CSV table of C-alpha atoms in Angstrom, one decimal:
chain,number,residue,atom,x,y,z
A,1,MET,CA,0.2,0.3,0.1
A,2,SER,CA,1.1,3.4,-1.1
A,3,ALA,CA,2.1,6.4,1.0
A,4,ASP,CA,-1.3,9.0,2.1
A,5,PHE,CA,-1.0,12.4,0.6
A,6,SER,CA,-4.3,14.0,0.4
A,7,SER,CA,-3.3,16.2,2.2
A,8,ILE,CA,-0.2,17.5,0.2
A,9,LYS,CA,0.2,20.5,-2.4
A,10,VAL,CA,3.0,20.3,-5.0
A,11,ALA,CA,4.1,22.0,-7.4
A,12,LEU,CA,6.1,19.7,-10.0
A,13,VAL,CA,8.5,21.4,-11.5
A,14,GLY,CA,9.8,19.1,-14.6
A,15,PRO,CA,10.2,18.4,-18.3
A,16,LYS,CA,7.1,17.3,-20.3
A,17,ALA,CA,6.9,15.2,-23.3
A,18,PRO,CA,7.3,15.4,-26.3
A,19,PRO,CA,10.5,14.9,-26.2
A,20,ALA,CA,10.6,11.7,-24.5
A,21,GLY,CA,13.0,10.8,-22.1
A,22,GLY,CA,13.5,9.5,-19.0
A,23,MET,CA,13.1,12.8,-16.8
A,24,ALA,CA,10.1,13.6,-19.2
A,25,ASN,CA,8.5,9.4,-18.4
A,26,GLN,CA,9.7,9.8,-14.5
A,27,THR,CA,7.9,13.1,-13.7
A,28,ALA,CA,5.1,12.1,-16.0
A,29,GLN,CA,4.6,9.4,-13.7
A,30,LEU,CA,5.7,11.1,-10.1
A,31,LYS,CA,2.1,12.8,-11.2
A,32,GLN,CA,0.0,10.1,-11.5
A,33,LEU,CA,1.6,8.2,-9.2
A,34,LEU,CA,1.4,11.2,-6.3
A,35,GLU,CA,-3.0,12.0,-8.0
A,36,SER,CA,-3.7,9.0,-7.0
A,37,SER,CA,-2.1,8.7,-3.4
A,38,GLY,CA,-4.5,11.4,-3.2
A,39,ALA,CA,-1.5,15.2,-3.5
A,40,TYR,CA,-2.5,17.8,-5.5
A,41,VAL,CA,-0.4,18.4,-8.2
A,42,TYR,CA,0.7,21.5,-9.8
A,43,PHE,CA,2.6,20.5,-13.6
A,44,ILE,CA,4.6,23.5,-13.8
A,45,GLU,CA,6.6,22.3,-17.6
A,46,VAL,CA,10.1,23.2,-17.9
A,47,ASN,CA,9.3,23.2,-21.9
A,48,PRO,CA,5.9,24.9,-22.5
A,49,ASP,CA,5.6,25.1,-26.0
A,50,TYR,CA,6.6,28.1,-28.6
A,51,LYS,CA,4.5,31.2,-28.8
A,52,PRO,CA,5.0,31.9,-31.9
A,53,ALA,CA,5.6,28.5,-33.2
A,54,PHE,CA,8.3,29.2,-34.8
A,55,ILE,CA,10.5,30.1,-32.0
A,56,GLY,CA,11.2,27.2,-31.2
A,57,LYS,CA,13.2,26.5,-34.6
A,58,LEU,CA,16.0,29.7,-33.5
A,59,PRO,CA,18.6,27.8,-31.2
A,60,GLY,CA,19.8,29.9,-29.1
A,61,ILE,CA,17.6,31.9,-28.6
A,62,ARG,CA,14.0,29.4,-28.4
A,63,ALA,CA,15.6,29.0,-24.9
A,64,LEU,CA,16.2,32.5,-23.7
A,65,PHE,CA,12.8,33.9,-25.4
A,66,ARG,CA,11.1,30.3,-23.2
A,67,LEU,CA,12.8,31.7,-20.0
A,68,PRO,CA,10.4,34.6,-18.9
A,69,GLN,CA,7.2,33.2,-20.0
A,70,TYR,CA,8.1,30.1,-17.6
A,71,CYS,CA,9.1,32.2,-14.2
A,72,LEU,CA,6.0,34.0,-14.7
A,73,SER,CA,4.6,30.0,-14.1
A,74,LEU,CA,6.6,29.4,-11.6
A,75,PHE,CA,5.8,32.9,-8.7
A,76,ARG,CA,1.6,32.2,-10.5
A,77,GLY,CA,1.7,28.3,-9.6
A,78,TYR,CA,3.6,28.4,-6.3
A,79,SER,CA,0.7,30.4,-4.8
A,80,LYS,CA,-1.1,27.4,-5.4
A,81,VAL,CA,1.4,25.1,-3.2
A,82,ASP,CA,3.2,23.4,-0.4
A,83,VAL,CA,6.3,22.2,-2.0
A,84,VAL,CA,8.2,22.5,-4.8
A,85,HIS,CA,9.3,18.9,-6.6
A,86,LEU,CA,12.0,20.1,-8.2
A,87,MET,CA,13.0,18.0,-11.8
A,88,ALA,CA,16.6,19.1,-12.3
A,89,ASN,CA,19.5,18.3,-14.9
A,90,SER,CA,22.8,18.8,-15.4
A,91,GLY,CA,24.5,22.1,-17.7
A,92,TRP,CA,22.3,24.5,-19.0
A,93,SER,CA,19.6,22.9,-18.3
A,94,TRP,CA,20.2,23.3,-13.9
A,95,HIS,CA,20.9,27.2,-15.1
A,96,LEU,CA,17.9,27.7,-16.9
A,97,PHE,CA,15.3,25.9,-15.1
A,98,ALA,CA,16.2,25.1,-12.0
A,99,ALA,CA,18.2,27.7,-10.3
A,100,PRO,CA,15.6,30.0,-11.6
A,101,ALA,CA,12.8,27.4,-9.6
A,102,ILE,CA,15.1,27.6,-6.9
A,103,TRP,CA,15.2,31.6,-6.3
A,104,ILE,CA,11.5,32.1,-7.3
A,105,ALA,CA,10.6,30.1,-4.7
A,106,LYS,CA,13.0,31.8,-2.3
A,107,LEU,CA,11.4,34.4,-3.5
A,108,ARG,CA,7.4,33.6,-2.3
A,109,SER,CA,9.3,31.6,0.9
A,110,LYS,CA,7.6,28.1,-1.1
A,111,PRO,CA,10.2,25.3,1.0
A,112,ILE,CA,11.9,23.0,-2.9
A,113,LEU,CA,13.4,20.3,-3.2
A,114,VAL,CA,16.1,20.0,-5.5
A,115,ASN,CA,15.0,16.5,-7.2
A,116,TYR,CA,18.9,16.4,-8.9
A,117,ARG,CA,19.0,14.0,-11.6
A,118,GLY,CA,22.0,14.1,-13.8
A,119,GLY,CA,24.4,11.8,-15.4
A,120,HIS,CA,27.3,14.1,-15.5
A,121,ALA,CA,26.5,15.7,-12.5
A,122,PHE,CA,30.6,15.3,-11.4
A,123,ASP,CA,31.7,16.8,-14.6
A,124,PHE,CA,28.7,19.8,-14.1
A,125,PHE,CA,29.4,20.4,-10.8
A,126,SER,CA,33.3,20.4,-11.4
A,127,ARG,CA,33.0,23.6,-13.4
A,128,SER,CA,30.3,25.1,-11.7
A,129,TRP,CA,30.4,23.9,-8.3
A,130,PRO,CA,30.2,27.5,-6.4
A,131,LEU,CA,27.1,28.4,-8.9
A,132,VAL,CA,25.3,25.4,-7.7
A,133,SER,CA,26.0,25.4,-4.4
A,134,ALA,CA,24.8,28.7,-4.4
A,135,SER,CA,20.8,28.0,-5.7
A,136,LEU,CA,21.3,24.5,-3.7
A,137,LYS,CA,21.1,26.7,-0.1
A,138,GLN,CA,18.1,28.7,-1.3
A,139,SER,CA,16.8,24.9,-1.0
A,140,ALA,CA,15.3,22.8,1.3
A,141,GLY,CA,17.3,20.0,0.7
A,142,VAL,CA,18.2,17.7,-2.3
A,143,ILE,CA,17.2,14.3,-3.2
A,144,VAL,CA,18.9,11.5,-5.9
A,145,PRO,CA,17.3,8.7,-7.5
A,146,SER,CA,20.9,7.2,-6.2
A,147,VAL,CA,23.8,6.3,-4.1
A,148,TYR,CA,26.1,7.4,-7.2
A,149,LEU,CA,24.2,10.7,-7.5
A,150,GLN,CA,24.5,10.4,-3.3
A,151,GLN,CA,28.3,9.4,-3.5
A,152,VAL,CA,28.7,12.7,-5.9
A,153,PHE,CA,26.9,15.1,-4.0
A,154,SER,CA,28.9,14.1,-1.4
A,155,GLN,CA,32.7,14.5,-3.0
A,156,PHE,CA,31.0,18.2,-2.7
A,157,LYS,CA,29.8,17.8,1.5
A,158,GLN,CA,26.3,18.7,0.3
A,159,ALA,CA,24.2,15.8,1.7
A,160,SER,CA,21.4,14.2,-0.1
A,161,THR,CA,18.8,11.7,0.5
A,162,ILE,CA,18.3,8.7,-2.1
A,163,VAL,CA,15.0,8.8,-3.2
A,164,ALA,CA,14.1,5.5,-6.0
A,165,ASN,CA,12.7,5.7,-9.4
A,166,THR,CA,9.6,4.8,-9.8
A,167,LEU,CA,8.2,1.6,-11.7
A,168,ASP,CA,4.5,1.9,-13.1
A,169,THR,CA,4.3,-2.5,-11.9
A,170,GLU,CA,1.4,-2.4,-14.1
A,171,LEU,CA,3.3,-2.2,-17.1
A,172,PHE,CA,6.2,-3.7,-16.0
A,173,LYS,CA,5.8,-7.2,-15.9
A,174,PRO,CA,7.0,-10.7,-16.8
A,175,THR,CA,4.7,-12.2,-18.7
A,176,LYS,CA,5.6,-15.9,-20.4
A,177,LYS,CA,7.2,-16.4,-23.4
A,178,GLN,CA,5.3,-19.0,-25.6
A,179,VAL,CA,6.7,-21.9,-25.4
A,180,ASN,CA,7.0,-22.6,-29.2
A,181,SER,CA,9.1,-19.9,-30.1
A,182,THR,CA,13.3,-20.5,-29.8
A,183,GLN,CA,14.2,-17.1,-32.0
A,184,LEU,CA,16.4,-14.7,-29.8
A,185,HIS,CA,15.8,-11.4,-29.3
A,186,ILE,CA,17.8,-9.1,-28.3
A,187,ILE,CA,16.6,-5.4,-27.6
A,188,VAL,CA,18.3,-2.6,-26.7
A,189,THR,CA,16.4,0.4,-25.2
A,190,ARG,CA,18.5,3.6,-24.9
A,191,ASN,CA,18.4,6.9,-27.2
A,192,LEU,CA,20.3,6.8,-30.7
A,193,GLU,CA,22.8,9.3,-28.9
A,194,ALA,CA,26.6,9.0,-28.9
A,195,ILE,CA,26.9,8.0,-24.8
A,196,TYR,CA,25.0,5.5,-25.0
A,197,ASP,CA,27.4,3.3,-27.6
A,198,VAL,CA,24.6,1.7,-29.5
A,199,ALA,CA,27.1,0.8,-31.9
A,200,THR,CA,28.6,-1.6,-29.9
A,201,ALA,CA,26.0,-3.9,-29.0
A,202,ILE,CA,25.8,-3.9,-32.6
A,203,ARG,CA,28.9,-5.2,-33.0
A,204,ALA,CA,28.3,-7.7,-30.6
A,205,PHE,CA,25.1,-9.2,-31.9
A,206,ALA,CA,27.3,-9.3,-35.2
A,207,LEU,CA,29.2,-12.0,-33.8
A,208,ILE,CA,26.9,-14.0,-32.2
A,209,LEU,CA,24.7,-13.7,-35.3
A,210,GLN,CA,27.6,-16.3,-36.2
A,211,SER,CA,25.9,-19.1,-34.5
A,212,HIS,CA,22.1,-17.9,-33.9
A,213,SER,CA,21.4,-17.2,-36.9
A,214,ASP,CA,17.9,-16.6,-36.6
A,215,ALA,CA,18.7,-14.4,-33.8
A,216,LYS,CA,17.1,-10.9,-33.9
A,217,LEU,CA,18.1,-7.7,-32.8
A,218,THR,CA,15.4,-4.5,-31.9
A,219,ILE,CA,16.5,-1.3,-31.2
A,220,ALA,CA,13.9,0.8,-30.1
A,221,GLY,CA,14.8,5.0,-29.7
A,222,GLU,CA,15.1,7.7,-31.2
A,223,GLY,CA,19.0,10.0,-31.5
A,224,PRO,CA,21.4,11.7,-33.8
A,225,GLU,CA,23.0,8.6,-34.5
A,226,LEU,CA,20.0,7.0,-36.1
A,227,ALA,CA,22.2,6.8,-39.9
A,228,GLN,CA,25.4,6.1,-38.7
A,229,LEU,CA,23.4,3.6,-36.8
A,230,GLN,CA,21.8,2.0,-39.9
A,231,GLN,CA,25.0,3.0,-42.1
A,232,LEU,CA,26.6,0.1,-39.1
A,233,VAL,CA,23.9,-2.1,-39.6
A,234,THR,CA,24.2,-2.5,-43.6
A,235,GLU,CA,28.1,-2.6,-43.9
A,236,LEU,CA,27.5,-5.6,-41.2
A,237,GLN,CA,24.8,-7.5,-43.4
A,238,LEU,CA,22.8,-7.1,-41.2
A,239,ASP,CA,19.9,-5.1,-42.4
A,240,THR,CA,17.4,-9.0,-42.0
A,241,ALA,CA,18.0,-9.1,-38.4
A,242,VAL,CA,18.5,-6.0,-36.9
A,243,ASN,CA,15.2,-3.7,-36.7
A,244,PHE,CA,14.8,0.1,-35.3
A,245,VAL,CA,11.6,0.8,-34.0
A,246,GLY,CA,11.9,4.7,-33.1
A,247,ARG,CA,10.9,5.9,-30.3
A,248,LEU,CA,8.6,3.7,-27.8
A,249,ASN,CA,4.9,4.6,-26.2
A,250,ARG,CA,5.4,2.9,-22.7
A,251,ASN,CA,2.6,0.7,-23.5
A,252,ASP,CA,4.7,-1.0,-26.7
A,253,MET,CA,7.8,-0.3,-24.4
A,254,ALA,CA,6.2,-2.9,-21.8
A,255,ALA,CA,5.5,-5.5,-24.7
A,256,LEU,CA,9.1,-5.3,-25.6
A,257,TYR,CA,10.1,-6.1,-23.2
A,258,GLN,CA,8.4,-9.2,-22.4
A,259,SER,CA,9.0,-10.1,-25.5
A,260,ALA,CA,12.9,-10.8,-25.0
A,261,ASP,CA,15.3,-13.1,-24.0
A,262,ILE,CA,17.9,-11.0,-23.1
A,263,MET,CA,17.6,-6.7,-23.2
A,264,LEU,CA,22.1,-4.7,-23.8
A,265,ASN,CA,22.6,-1.0,-21.6
A,266,THR,CA,26.6,-0.2,-23.5
A,267,SER,CA,26.2,2.8,-22.1
A,268,LEU,CA,29.5,5.0,-21.6
A,269,VAL,CA,27.8,7.4,-19.3
A,270,ASP,CA,24.9,6.8,-16.6
A,271,ASN,CA,23.2,7.4,-13.4
A,272,SER,CA,20.6,4.9,-12.6
A,273,PRO,CA,19.0,4.9,-16.2
A,274,ASN,CA,15.3,3.3,-15.9
A,275,SER,CA,15.9,1.1,-18.8
A,276,LEU,CA,17.6,-1.4,-16.5
A,277,ILE,CA,15.4,-1.3,-13.4
A,278,GLU,CA,12.3,-1.9,-16.4
A,279,ALA,CA,13.4,-5.0,-17.4
A,280,MET,CA,14.5,-6.3,-14.3
A,281,ALA,CA,10.4,-6.3,-13.8
A,282,SER,CA,10.3,-6.9,-17.2
A,283,GLY,CA,11.9,-10.6,-16.6
A,284,VAL,CA,14.8,-9.2,-19.0
A,285,ALA,CA,18.3,-10.5,-18.8
A,286,ILE,CA,20.7,-7.7,-18.7
A,287,ILE,CA,24.7,-7.1,-20.3
A,288,SER,CA,25.6,-3.8,-19.1
A,289,SER,CA,28.7,-2.1,-19.4
A,290,ASN,CA,29.7,-1.6,-15.7
A,291,VAL,CA,29.6,2.7,-16.4
A,292,GLY,CA,29.2,5.8,-13.7
A,293,GLY,CA,26.4,4.4,-11.5
A,294,ILE,CA,25.6,0.9,-12.9
A,295,PRO,CA,27.0,-1.3,-10.7
A,296,LEU,CA,25.4,0.2,-7.9
A,297,LEU,CA,22.4,-0.7,-9.1
A,298,VAL,CA,23.0,-3.6,-10.4
A,299,LYS,CA,25.2,-6.7,-9.1
A,300,HIS,CA,27.5,-8.2,-11.1
A,301,GLU,CA,26.6,-12.1,-11.2
A,302,TYR,CA,24.3,-11.5,-9.4
A,303,ASP,CA,20.9,-9.4,-11.7
A,304,ALA,CA,23.2,-8.4,-14.6
A,305,LEU,CA,26.2,-9.2,-16.0
A,306,LEU,CA,28.9,-6.4,-15.9
A,307,THR,CA,31.6,-5.7,-19.0
A,308,ALA,CA,33.8,-2.8,-19.8
A,309,PRO,CA,32.8,-0.3,-21.9
A,310,LYS,CA,33.3,-0.2,-25.6
A,311,GLN,CA,34.6,-3.6,-26.2
A,312,PRO,CA,31.9,-5.6,-28.5
A,313,GLU,CA,33.9,-8.9,-27.6
A,314,LEU,CA,33.0,-8.6,-23.7
A,315,ILE,CA,29.4,-8.6,-24.7
A,316,PHE,CA,29.6,-11.1,-27.0
A,317,GLN,CA,31.5,-13.2,-24.2
A,318,GLN,CA,29.0,-12.7,-22.4
A,319,LEU,CA,26.3,-13.7,-24.4
A,320,LYS,CA,27.4,-17.0,-25.0
A,321,ARG,CA,27.8,-17.6,-21.1
A,322,LEU,CA,23.6,-16.7,-21.1
A,323,LEU,CA,23.0,-19.0,-24.5
A,324,ASN,CA,25.3,-22.2,-22.6
A,325,ASN,CA,24.1,-21.2,-19.3
A,326,PRO,CA,20.3,-20.9,-18.6
A,327,GLU,CA,20.0,-21.8,-14.7
A,328,LEU,CA,22.1,-18.5,-14.8
A,329,LYS,CA,20.3,-16.5,-17.3
A,330,GLN,CA,17.2,-17.7,-15.1
A,331,GLN,CA,19.3,-17.2,-11.8
A,332,LEU,CA,20.1,-12.7,-13.4
A,333,ILE,CA,16.4,-12.6,-14.2
A,334,THR,CA,14.8,-14.4,-10.6
A,335,ASN,CA,17.4,-12.0,-8.6
A,336,GLY,CA,16.2,-9.0,-10.9
A,337,LEU,CA,12.8,-9.1,-10.6
A,338,ALA,CA,13.6,-9.2,-6.5
A,339,SER,CA,15.2,-6.1,-7.5
A,340,SER,CA,13.1,-4.3,-9.1
A,341,SER,CA,11.2,-4.4,-5.7
A,342,ARG,CA,12.9,-1.7,-4.5
A,343,PHE,CA,11.3,1.3,-7.4
A,344,HIS,CA,7.4,0.1,-6.5
A,345,TRP,CA,5.5,2.6,-5.3
A,346,SER,CA,4.0,1.6,-2.4
A,347,ASN,CA,7.8,1.5,-0.8
A,348,VAL,CA,9.2,4.9,-2.6
A,349,SER,CA,6.2,6.8,-2.0
A,350,LYS,CA,6.6,6.1,2.0
A,351,VAL,CA,9.9,8.0,1.8
A,352,LEU,CA,8.9,10.8,-0.7
A,353,LEU,CA,5.7,12.0,1.6
A,354,GLU,CA,9.0,12.3,4.5
A,355,GLN,CA,10.8,15.0,3.2
A,356,TYR,CA,7.8,16.7,1.4
A,357,GLN,CA,6.7,16.8,5.3
A,358,ARG,CA,9.6,17.2,6.2
A,359,ALA,CA,10.7,20.0,4.0
A,360,ILE,CA,6.8,21.6,4.5
A,361,THR,CA,7.5,22.1,8.8
A,362,GLY,CA,10.7,23.4,8.2
A,363,LYS,CA,12.8,20.3,9.5
A,364,GLY,CA,14.9,20.1,5.8
A,365,ILE,CA,15.7,16.5,4.9
A,366,ASN,CA,19.5,15.8,4.8
């Protein structure tokens, strides 16, 4: 049973989809879960539609054009709530959206919790900590989704509290694979960006295809690397075995997990990726790079197999292990299902409600 938020009025400040992505999806899911648990949620978009629409085609100018409208929405919206929940990221996103949200909360005398989720946190803080710290001092505290980010903040002498990402257990759940289905189905569910190094997953798949000629690879995501990755598939003569399905809605993504045998995650930079959590909850075996916060999210040979990044041969070796050792694969799946329970709303909600209550009463959370 989830915590009761019926006495809480919260302004949720974060991105809306499109574009879809981890933070936008988590924001939408958090809004739905809070409301289902009785909270009043006033959603303030950091990326409202441009008015007039043509401004959206002018890089640089468009962000500054959006800022006055955004700040006005913050100023007005804060009057309706008891506490502010800010979804924050690194880089220019921090300076343009997070910092104004914090300072306007200070102006309106509203407690604000900074839910920091940037995978590039250490590099960003190393460059910009004096500015970031000045804003954080105006907040009621920092909450983070992972041990990894908590450790990053601790390196800069900033306390934080872990409130895990939430998992939609109605969507992401295991299902029995078709008994008569013997085709190996491997999936990748990351955006097609350089930091996710999908090329390594494709190269590893090419190696396993030599011994499993009917295997298929489904790549769900969009991004600037699409044309380059499609060219790689053609060069490796994998066109009939690799399918780029683009960005999927949540229902279709859940169905993709349920149809899969193994998920590959080959990212070069990462924090606590929702895709791994969703795969575990769906009963999919995981092979992943061991970068960033991933080794703190999953444990090698317990609920995932981890390898060094940019090493398709190592991914291939781990694929062979799973295919030759069904007991190991089932062990990963069973343990992954158990691990995913940390992200159930029934558990996360109790921690989050406590943080809201402490912020509202002025006790702070850290």
